[in-house]
CSV table of C-alpha atoms and ligand atoms in Angstrom, one decimal:
chain,number,residue,atom,x,y,z
A,831,MET,CA,-7.7,56.6,166.3
A,832,VAL,CA,-4.3,56.1,164.8
A,833,GLN,CA,-3.4,53.0,162.9
A,834,GLY,CA,-0.2,52.5,160.9
A,835,GLY,CA,0.5,56.2,161.0
A,836,PHE,CA,-2.9,57.1,159.4
A,837,ILE,CA,-5.8,58.7,161.1
A,838,VAL,CA,-8.8,56.4,160.7
A,839,SER,CA,-12.1,58.3,160.5
A,840,VAL,CA,-15.5,57.1,161.7
A,841,PHE,CA,-16.4,56.9,158.0
A,842,ASP,CA,-13.6,54.4,157.4
A,843,LEU,CA,-14.8,52.2,160.2
A,844,VAL,CA,-18.4,52.2,158.9
A,845,PHE,CA,-17.5,51.9,155.3
A,846,PRO,CA,-14.0,50.4,155.2
A,847,ARG,CA,-12.1,51.2,152.0
A,848,ARG,CA,-11.9,48.2,149.6
A,849,CYS,CA,-10.2,48.0,146.3
A,850,VAL,CA,-12.8,48.7,143.6
A,851,SER,CA,-11.3,46.0,141.5
A,852,CYS,CA,-10.3,43.0,143.7
A,853,GLY,CA,-12.1,43.9,146.9
A,854,ILE,CA,-9.1,43.7,149.2
A,855,PHE,CA,-9.4,46.1,152.2
A,856,GLY,CA,-7.3,49.1,152.7
A,857,ARG,CA,-7.6,51.4,149.7
A,858,TYR,CA,-9.7,52.0,146.6
A,859,PHE,CA,-6.8,51.2,144.3
A,860,CYS,CA,-4.7,48.5,146.0
A,861,ALA,CA,-1.0,48.2,145.3
A,862,ALA,CA,-1.5,45.4,142.8
A,863,CYS,CA,-4.4,46.8,140.9
A,864,ARG,CA,-3.0,50.3,140.5
A,865,PHE,CA,-0.4,48.7,138.1
A,866,LYS,CA,-3.3,47.6,135.9
A,867,VAL,CA,-4.4,51.2,135.2
A,868,HIS,CA,-3.8,52.0,131.6
A,869,ARG,CA,-2.5,55.5,131.1
A,870,ILE,CA,-3.0,57.1,127.7
A,871,PRO,CA,0.4,58.0,126.3
A,872,SER,CA,0.6,61.5,124.8
A,873,ASN,CA,1.3,60.0,121.3
A,874,GLU,CA,-2.1,58.4,121.4
A,875,SER,CA,-3.9,61.7,122.0
A,876,ILE,CA,-6.8,62.7,119.8
A,877,CYS,CA,-8.3,65.9,118.4
A,878,PRO,CA,-11.5,66.5,120.3
A,879,VAL,CA,-13.3,67.6,117.1
A,880,CYS,CA,-12.6,64.9,114.6
A,881,GLU,CA,-11.4,62.3,117.1
A,882,ARG,CA,-8.3,61.4,115.0
A,883,PRO,CA,-4.8,61.3,116.3
A,884,ALA,CA,-3.4,64.7,117.2
A,885,ILE,CA,-0.2,65.9,118.9
A,886,ASP,CA,-0.8,66.3,122.7
A,887,GLY,CA,-4.5,66.4,122.0
A,888,ALA,CA,-4.4,69.8,120.4
A,889,THR,CA,-7.3,70.5,118.0
A,890,HIS,CA,-6.1,70.3,114.4
A,891,PRO,CA,-5.9,73.7,112.7
A,892,ARG,CA,-8.3,72.4,110.1
A,893,CYS,CA,-10.8,71.4,112.7
A,894,ARG,CA,-10.6,74.7,114.6
A,895,THR,CA,-13.4,77.3,114.6
A,896,ARG,CA,-14.1,80.2,116.9
A,897,TYR,CA,-16.1,78.0,119.3
A,898,THR,CA,-14.4,74.7,119.3
A,899,LEU,CA,-12.3,73.2,122.1
A,900,ASP,CA,-8.6,74.0,122.0
A,901,GLY,CA,-7.7,70.4,122.9
A,902,LEU,CA,-8.3,67.4,125.1
A,903,THR,CA,-6.2,65.5,127.6
A,904,SER,CA,-7.6,62.2,128.9
A,905,PHE,CA,-5.6,60.5,131.5
A,906,PHE,CA,-6.7,56.8,131.4
A,907,ARG,CA,-8.4,54.3,129.2
A,908,TYR,CA,-12.0,53.7,130.1
A,909,GLU,CA,-11.6,50.0,131.0
A,910,GLY,CA,-10.9,47.7,133.9
A,911,ILE,CA,-10.4,49.3,137.3
A,912,VAL,CA,-10.8,52.8,135.9
A,913,ARG,CA,-14.2,52.0,134.5
A,914,VAL,CA,-15.3,50.5,137.8
A,915,ALA,CA,-13.9,53.5,139.7
A,916,VAL,CA,-15.8,56.0,137.5
A,917,ARG,CA,-19.0,54.0,137.9
A,918,THR,CA,-18.6,53.7,141.6
A,919,LEU,CA,-18.2,57.5,141.9
A,920,LYS,CA,-21.4,58.1,139.9
A,921,TYR,CA,-23.5,56.2,142.3
A,922,ARG,CA,-21.9,56.6,145.7
A,923,PHE,CA,-20.6,59.7,147.3
A,924,VAL,CA,-17.0,58.8,148.1
A,925,SER,CA,-14.9,61.9,148.0
A,926,ASP,CA,-11.7,60.1,149.2
A,927,LEU,CA,-12.1,57.8,146.2
A,928,GLY,CA,-11.8,60.9,144.1
A,929,GLU,CA,-8.5,61.8,145.8
A,930,GLU,CA,-7.0,58.4,145.4
A,931,PHE,CA,-8.1,58.4,141.7
A,932,ILE,CA,-6.5,61.8,141.1
A,933,SER,CA,-3.3,60.6,142.8
A,934,LEU,CA,-2.8,58.1,140.0
A,935,VAL,CA,-2.4,60.9,137.5
A,936,SER,CA,1.3,61.4,136.7
A,937,ASP,CA,3.1,64.7,137.4
A,938,GLU,CA,4.0,64.8,133.7
A,939,CYS,CA,0.3,64.8,132.8
A,940,ILE,CA,-0.5,67.6,135.3
A,941,GLN,CA,2.4,69.7,133.9
A,942,SER,CA,1.2,69.2,130.3
A,943,VAL,CA,-2.3,70.4,131.2
A,944,LEU,CA,-0.9,73.5,132.9
A,945,LEU,CA,1.3,74.2,129.9
A,946,ARG,CA,-1.7,74.0,127.5
A,947,ALA,CA,-4.2,75.8,129.7
A,948,GLY,CA,-2.0,78.4,131.3
A,949,GLU,CA,-1.3,79.0,135.0
A,950,HIS,CA,-4.2,81.6,135.3
A,951,ALA,CA,-6.8,79.2,134.1
A,952,VAL,CA,-9.9,78.2,136.1
A,953,LEU,CA,-11.1,74.7,136.5
A,954,VAL,CA,-14.8,74.2,135.5
A,955,PRO,CA,-16.4,70.8,136.1
A,956,VAL,CA,-19.1,69.8,133.7
A,957,PRO,CA,-22.4,70.5,135.6
A,958,LEU,CA,-25.3,68.1,136.0
A,959,HIS,CA,-28.8,69.3,135.3
A,960,ARG,CA,-30.4,70.6,138.4
A,961,THR,CA,-33.0,67.8,138.7
A,962,ARG,CA,-30.3,65.2,138.2
A,963,LEU,CA,-28.2,66.8,140.9
A,964,LEU,CA,-31.2,66.7,143.2
A,965,GLU,CA,-31.8,63.0,142.5
A,966,ARG,CA,-28.1,62.0,142.9
A,967,GLY,CA,-27.2,64.5,145.6
A,968,PHE,CA,-23.7,65.3,144.2
A,969,ASN,CA,-21.8,65.8,140.9
A,970,GLN,CA,-19.1,63.2,140.5
A,971,ALA,CA,-17.2,65.5,138.1
A,972,GLU,CA,-17.1,68.1,140.9
A,973,ILE,CA,-15.8,65.6,143.4
A,974,LEU,CA,-12.9,64.7,141.1
A,975,ALA,CA,-12.3,68.4,140.2
A,976,VAL,CA,-11.8,69.3,143.8
A,977,ALA,CA,-9.0,66.7,144.0
A,978,LEU,CA,-7.6,67.8,140.7
A,979,SER,CA,-7.6,71.5,141.6
A,980,GLY,CA,-5.2,70.5,144.4
A,981,ARG,CA,-2.8,69.0,141.9
A,982,LEU,CA,-3.1,71.8,139.3
A,983,HIS,CA,-3.2,74.6,141.9
A,984,LEU,CA,-6.1,76.2,139.9
A,985,PRO,CA,-9.3,77.5,141.4
A,986,ILE,CA,-12.6,75.7,140.8
A,987,ARG,CA,-15.6,77.6,139.4
A,988,THR,CA,-18.9,75.9,139.7
A,989,ASP,CA,-20.9,79.1,139.2
A,990,MET,CA,-20.1,79.8,135.6
A,991,LEU,CA,-21.8,77.1,133.6
A,992,CYS,CA,-25.2,75.4,134.0
A,993,ARG,CA,-26.9,72.6,132.2
A,994,THR,CA,-30.2,73.9,130.8
A,995,LYS,CA,-31.4,70.8,129.1
A,996,LYS,CA,-31.8,67.4,130.7
A,997,THR,CA,-30.3,64.9,128.2
A,998,ALA,CA,-30.8,61.2,127.7
A,999,PRO,CA,-27.7,59.2,128.7
A,1000,GLN,CA,-25.2,59.1,125.9
A,1001,VAL,CA,-24.3,55.5,126.3
A,1002,GLY,CA,-27.9,54.4,125.4
A,1003,MET,CA,-27.6,56.1,122.0
A,1004,LYS,CA,-26.4,54.0,119.1
A,1005,LYS,CA,-26.0,56.6,116.4
A,1006,ARG,CA,-23.3,59.2,116.6
A,1007,GLU,CA,-25.7,61.7,114.9
A,1008,ALA,CA,-28.3,61.1,117.6
A,1009,ARG,CA,-25.7,61.7,120.4
A,1010,ILE,CA,-24.6,64.9,118.8
A,1011,LYS,CA,-28.1,66.2,118.3
A,1012,ASN,CA,-28.9,65.2,121.9
A,1013,MET,CA,-26.1,67.6,123.0
A,1014,THR,CA,-27.0,70.8,121.1
A,1015,ALA,CA,-27.7,73.9,123.2
A,1016,VAL,CA,-27.4,71.9,126.5
A,1017,PHE,CA,-25.2,74.4,128.4
A,1018,ALA,CA,-25.4,78.1,129.2
A,1019,VAL,CA,-23.2,80.5,131.0
A,1020,ARG,CA,-25.0,82.1,133.9
A,1021,SER,CA,-26.0,85.7,133.5
A,1022,GLY,CA,-23.6,88.2,135.0
A,1023,ILE,CA,-20.6,86.0,134.6
A,1024,ASP,CA,-17.8,87.7,132.7
A,1025,LEU,CA,-15.6,85.3,130.8
A,1026,LYS,CA,-13.6,87.9,128.9
A,1027,ASN,CA,-9.9,86.9,128.9
A,1028,ALA,CA,-10.8,83.7,130.7
A,1029,HIS,CA,-8.8,80.5,130.2
A,1030,VAL,CA,-10.8,77.4,131.1
A,1031,VAL,CA,-9.9,73.8,132.0
A,1032,LEU,CA,-13.2,72.1,131.3
A,1033,PHE,CA,-13.3,68.9,133.3
A,1034,ASP,CA,-15.4,65.7,133.1
A,1035,ASP,CA,-15.1,62.1,134.4
A,1036,VAL,CA,-15.3,60.4,131.0
A,1037,CYS,CA,-15.2,61.4,127.3
A,1038,THR,CA,-17.2,59.0,125.2
A,1039,THR,CA,-18.1,61.0,122.0
A,1040,GLY,CA,-16.8,64.4,123.1
A,1041,ALA,CA,-20.2,65.9,122.4
A,1042,THR,CA,-20.8,67.0,126.0
A,1043,LEU,CA,-17.4,68.7,126.1
A,1044,ARG,CA,-17.8,70.4,122.7
A,1045,SER,CA,-21.2,71.7,123.6
A,1046,ALA,CA,-20.0,73.1,127.0
A,1047,ALA,CA,-16.9,74.6,125.3
A,1048,GLY,CA,-19.2,76.3,122.7
A,1049,ALA,CA,-21.2,78.0,125.5
A,1050,LEU,CA,-18.1,79.2,127.3
A,1051,LYS,CA,-16.5,80.6,124.1
A,1052,ARG,CA,-19.6,82.3,123.0
A,1053,SER,CA,-19.5,84.1,126.3
A,1054,GLY,CA,-16.0,85.3,125.7
A,1055,ALA,CA,-13.6,82.6,127.0
A,1056,VAL,CA,-10.3,82.9,125.2
A,1057,SER,CA,-9.4,79.2,125.5
A,1058,VAL,CA,-11.0,76.0,126.7
A,1059,TRP,CA,-8.9,72.9,127.2
A,1060,ALA,CA,-10.8,69.8,128.1
A,1061,VAL,CA,-9.6,67.3,130.6
A,1062,THR,CA,-11.2,63.9,131.4
A,1063,MET,CA,-10.2,61.1,133.7
A,1064,ALA,CA,-10.9,58.5,131.0
A,1065,ARG,CA,-11.7,58.0,127.4
B,1638,LIG,ZN1,-7.0,45.5,144.0
B,1639,LIG,ZN1,-9.3,67.2,114.1
Protein backbone atom coordinates (compact mmCIF):
# COMPACT_ATOMS: atom_id res chain seq x y z
CA MET A 1 0.00 0.00 0.00
CA VAL A 2 1.50 3.33 -0.99
CA GLN A 3 0.57 6.53 0.72
CA GLY A 4 2.33 9.84 0.17
CA GLY A 5 5.29 8.07 -1.37
CA PHE A 6 5.88 5.81 1.65
CA ILE A 7 5.15 2.15 1.97
CA VAL A 8 2.66 1.63 4.78
CA SER A 9 3.21 -1.69 6.53
CA VAL A 10 0.57 -3.81 8.22
CA PHE A 11 2.25 -2.87 11.51
CA ASP A 12 1.61 0.83 10.80
CA LEU A 13 -2.07 0.10 10.20
CA VAL A 14 -2.48 -1.85 13.42
CA PHE A 15 -0.29 0.42 15.55
CA PRO A 16 -0.23 3.77 13.74
CA ARG A 17 2.76 5.92 14.57
CA ARG A 18 1.99 8.76 16.91
CA CYS A 19 4.30 11.43 18.25
CA VAL A 20 5.55 10.24 21.65
CA SER A 21 5.22 13.80 22.95
CA CYS A 22 2.01 15.37 21.57
CA GLY A 23 0.27 12.27 20.21
CA ILE A 24 -0.28 13.56 16.66
CA PHE A 25 -0.39 10.73 14.09
CA GLY A 26 2.33 10.21 11.51
CA ARG A 27 5.73 9.81 13.22
CA TYR A 28 7.21 9.24 16.67
CA PHE A 29 8.87 12.66 16.66
CA CYS A 30 6.56 15.08 14.83
CA ALA A 31 7.88 18.10 12.94
CA ALA A 32 7.03 20.45 15.81
CA CYS A 33 8.29 18.28 18.70
CA ARG A 34 11.62 17.35 17.12
CA PHE A 35 12.61 21.00 17.58
CA LYS A 36 12.17 20.61 21.32
CA VAL A 37 14.89 17.95 21.54
CA HIS A 38 17.80 19.33 23.56
CA ARG A 39 21.13 18.35 22.10
CA ILE A 40 24.12 18.43 24.41
CA PRO A 41 26.70 20.83 22.91
CA SER A 42 30.27 19.50 22.88
CA ASN A 43 31.37 22.22 25.34
CA GLU A 44 29.00 20.73 27.92
CA SER A 45 30.55 17.27 27.73
CA ILE A 46 31.67 15.58 30.92
CA CYS A 47 34.44 13.20 31.95
CA PRO A 48 32.81 9.77 32.50
CA VAL A 49 34.90 9.15 35.63
CA CYS A 50 34.52 12.33 37.74
CA GLU A 51 31.50 13.72 35.85
CA ARG A 52 33.04 17.20 35.69
CA PRO A 53 33.31 19.20 32.43
CA ALA A 54 35.80 17.75 29.96
CA ILE A 55 36.70 18.64 26.36
CA ASP A 56 34.65 16.48 23.96
CA GLY A 57 33.91 14.08 26.83
CA ALA A 58 37.44 12.70 26.95
CA THR A 59 38.42 11.26 30.34
CA HIS A 60 40.73 13.67 32.19
CA PRO A 61 44.36 12.48 32.30
CA ARG A 62 44.18 12.60 36.12
CA CYS A 63 41.05 10.40 36.13
CA ARG A 64 42.51 7.83 33.76
CA THR A 65 43.59 4.35 34.85
CA ARG A 66 44.22 1.22 32.82
CA TYR A 67 40.62 0.11 33.05
CA THR A 68 38.65 3.32 32.78
CA LEU A 69 36.55 4.55 29.88
CA ASP A 70 38.38 6.74 27.39
CA GLY A 71 35.45 9.10 27.09
CA LEU A 72 31.74 9.61 26.81
CA THR A 73 29.48 11.15 24.17
CA SER A 74 25.83 11.68 25.12
CA PHE A 75 23.65 13.06 22.35
CA PHE A 76 20.64 14.53 24.17
CA ARG A 77 19.47 15.74 27.54
CA TYR A 78 17.34 13.20 29.37
CA GLU A 79 14.20 15.33 29.53
CA GLY A 80 10.96 16.03 27.67
CA ILE A 81 10.38 14.09 24.47
CA VAL A 82 13.75 12.29 24.74
CA ARG A 83 12.83 10.93 28.16
CA VAL A 84 9.46 9.76 26.87
CA ALA A 85 11.06 8.12 23.82
CA VAL A 86 13.62 6.26 25.98
CA ARG A 87 10.88 5.03 28.30
CA THR A 88 8.64 4.00 25.42
CA LEU A 89 11.47 1.94 23.95
CA LYS A 90 12.01 0.18 27.26
CA TYR A 91 8.49 -1.18 27.44
CA ARG A 92 7.38 -1.60 23.86
CA PHE A 93 9.22 -3.26 21.02
CA VAL A 94 9.21 -0.54 18.37
CA SER A 95 12.30 -0.83 16.22
CA ASP A 96 11.22 1.94 13.87
CA LEU A 97 11.10 4.32 16.85
CA GLY A 98 14.77 3.49 17.31
CA GLU A 99 15.48 4.49 13.74
CA GLU A 100 13.63 7.79 14.01
CA PHE A 101 15.39 8.52 17.28
CA ILE A 102 18.82 7.89 15.78
CA SER A 103 17.94 10.08 12.77
CA LEU A 104 17.81 13.05 15.18
CA VAL A 105 21.53 12.68 15.92
CA SER A 106 23.55 15.23 13.93
CA ASP A 107 26.18 14.18 11.39
CA GLU A 108 28.66 16.23 13.41
CA CYS A 109 28.06 14.05 16.49
CA ILE A 110 28.42 10.87 14.42
CA GLN A 111 31.72 12.13 12.99
CA SER A 112 33.07 13.06 16.41
CA VAL A 113 32.31 9.56 17.76
CA LEU A 114 34.12 8.02 14.78
CA LEU A 115 37.07 10.33 15.28
CA ARG A 116 37.38 9.29 18.93
CA ALA A 117 36.65 5.58 18.57
CA GLY A 118 38.35 4.93 15.25
CA GLU A 119 36.94 3.53 12.03
CA HIS A 120 37.79 -0.05 12.95
CA ALA A 121 35.84 0.01 16.20
CA VAL A 122 33.02 -2.39 17.03
CA LEU A 123 29.72 -1.28 18.49
CA VAL A 124 28.75 -3.12 21.69
CA PRO A 125 25.31 -2.44 23.21
CA VAL A 126 25.20 -2.80 26.99
CA PRO A 127 23.55 -6.20 27.55
CA LEU A 128 20.62 -6.99 29.81
CA HIS A 129 20.79 -9.83 32.28
CA ARG A 130 19.49 -13.05 30.71
CA THR A 131 16.41 -13.26 32.95
CA ARG A 132 15.52 -9.61 32.33
CA LEU A 133 15.89 -10.18 28.59
CA LEU A 134 13.49 -13.11 28.86
CA GLU A 135 10.98 -11.01 30.80
CA ARG A 136 11.12 -8.09 28.38
CA GLY A 137 11.77 -9.99 25.18
CA PHE A 138 14.22 -7.48 23.75
CA ASN A 139 17.10 -5.18 24.68
CA GLN A 140 16.27 -1.54 23.96
CA ALA A 141 19.97 -0.62 23.78
CA GLU A 142 20.37 -3.22 21.04
CA ILE A 143 17.43 -1.84 19.03
CA LEU A 144 19.00 1.61 19.11
CA ALA A 145 22.46 0.20 18.40
CA VAL A 146 21.21 -1.45 15.22
CA ALA A 147 20.06 1.93 13.93
CA LEU A 148 23.23 3.64 15.15
CA SER A 149 25.49 1.11 13.44
CA GLY A 150 23.89 2.17 10.15
CA ARG A 151 24.97 5.75 10.79
CA LEU A 152 28.45 4.92 12.09
CA HIS A 153 29.07 2.10 9.58
CA LEU A 154 30.48 0.02 12.41
CA PRO A 155 29.61 -3.63 13.03
CA ILE A 156 27.59 -4.60 16.11
CA ARG A 157 28.88 -7.26 18.47
CA THR A 158 26.37 -8.71 20.91
CA ASP A 159 28.42 -11.83 21.63
CA MET A 160 31.28 -10.19 23.53
CA LEU A 161 29.83 -8.93 26.75
CA CYS A 162 27.34 -10.47 29.15
CA ARG A 163 25.71 -9.31 32.32
CA THR A 164 26.44 -11.81 35.03
CA LYS A 165 24.67 -10.10 37.90
CA LYS A 166 21.06 -8.97 38.01
CA THR A 167 21.14 -5.47 39.48
CA ALA A 168 18.46 -3.39 41.13
CA PRO A 169 17.36 -0.45 38.98
CA GLN A 170 19.73 2.50 39.40
CA VAL A 171 16.96 5.07 39.55
CA GLY A 172 15.60 3.61 42.79
CA MET A 173 18.90 4.17 44.58
CA LYS A 174 19.42 7.39 46.43
CA LYS A 175 23.04 7.24 47.40
CA ARG A 176 25.76 7.47 44.81
CA GLU A 177 27.84 4.94 46.81
CA ALA A 178 24.97 2.44 46.78
CA ARG A 179 24.65 2.78 43.01
CA ILE A 180 28.35 2.29 42.47
CA LYS A 181 28.46 -0.74 44.80
CA ASN A 182 25.46 -2.14 42.95
CA MET A 183 27.47 -2.09 39.73
CA THR A 184 30.69 -3.84 40.76
CA ALA A 185 31.55 -7.03 38.86
CA VAL A 186 28.33 -6.95 36.89
CA PHE A 187 29.75 -7.66 33.44
CA ALA A 188 32.00 -10.32 32.01
CA VAL A 189 33.52 -10.94 28.61
CA ARG A 190 32.43 -14.30 27.21
CA SER A 191 35.08 -16.97 27.18
CA GLY A 192 36.83 -17.47 23.87
CA ILE A 193 36.36 -13.82 22.85
CA ASP A 194 39.64 -12.18 21.89
CA LEU A 195 39.63 -8.45 22.52
CA LYS A 196 43.32 -7.83 21.87
CA ASN A 197 43.72 -4.65 19.77
CA ALA A 198 39.95 -4.09 19.86
CA HIS A 199 38.50 -0.58 19.88
CA VAL A 200 35.01 -0.53 21.31
CA VAL A 201 32.10 1.89 21.16
CA LEU A 202 30.08 0.93 24.22
CA PHE A 203 26.48 1.97 23.76
CA ASP A 204 23.55 2.45 26.13
CA ASP A 205 20.27 4.36 26.02
CA VAL A 206 20.82 6.54 29.09
CA CYS A 207 23.75 7.49 31.30
CA THR A 208 22.55 8.34 34.79
CA THR A 209 25.57 7.87 37.04
CA GLY A 210 27.92 6.30 34.53
CA ALA A 211 28.38 3.31 36.87
CA THR A 212 27.00 0.82 34.32
CA LEU A 213 29.28 2.10 31.58
CA ARG A 214 32.35 2.20 33.84
CA SER A 215 31.70 -1.35 34.99
CA ALA A 216 31.26 -2.67 31.44
CA ALA A 217 34.35 -0.80 30.26
CA GLY A 218 36.38 -2.36 33.06
CA ALA A 219 35.40 -5.86 31.93
CA LEU A 220 36.25 -5.09 28.27
CA LYS A 221 39.62 -3.56 29.12
CA ARG A 222 40.62 -6.33 31.51
CA SER A 223 40.08 -8.68 28.57
CA GLY A 224 42.43 -6.67 26.40
CA ALA A 225 40.37 -3.94 24.68
CA VAL A 226 42.67 -1.06 23.70
CA SER A 227 40.04 1.65 23.93
CA VAL A 228 36.44 1.92 25.07
CA TRP A 229 34.48 5.05 24.18
CA ALA A 230 30.96 5.23 25.65
CA VAL A 231 28.02 6.61 23.70
CA THR A 232 24.52 7.17 25.07
CA MET A 233 21.37 8.64 23.59
CA ALA A 234 20.80 10.75 26.66
CA ARG A 235 22.24 11.93 29.94
ZN1 LIG B 1 4.66 16.04 18.54
ZN1 LIG C 1 37.57 13.46 35.30
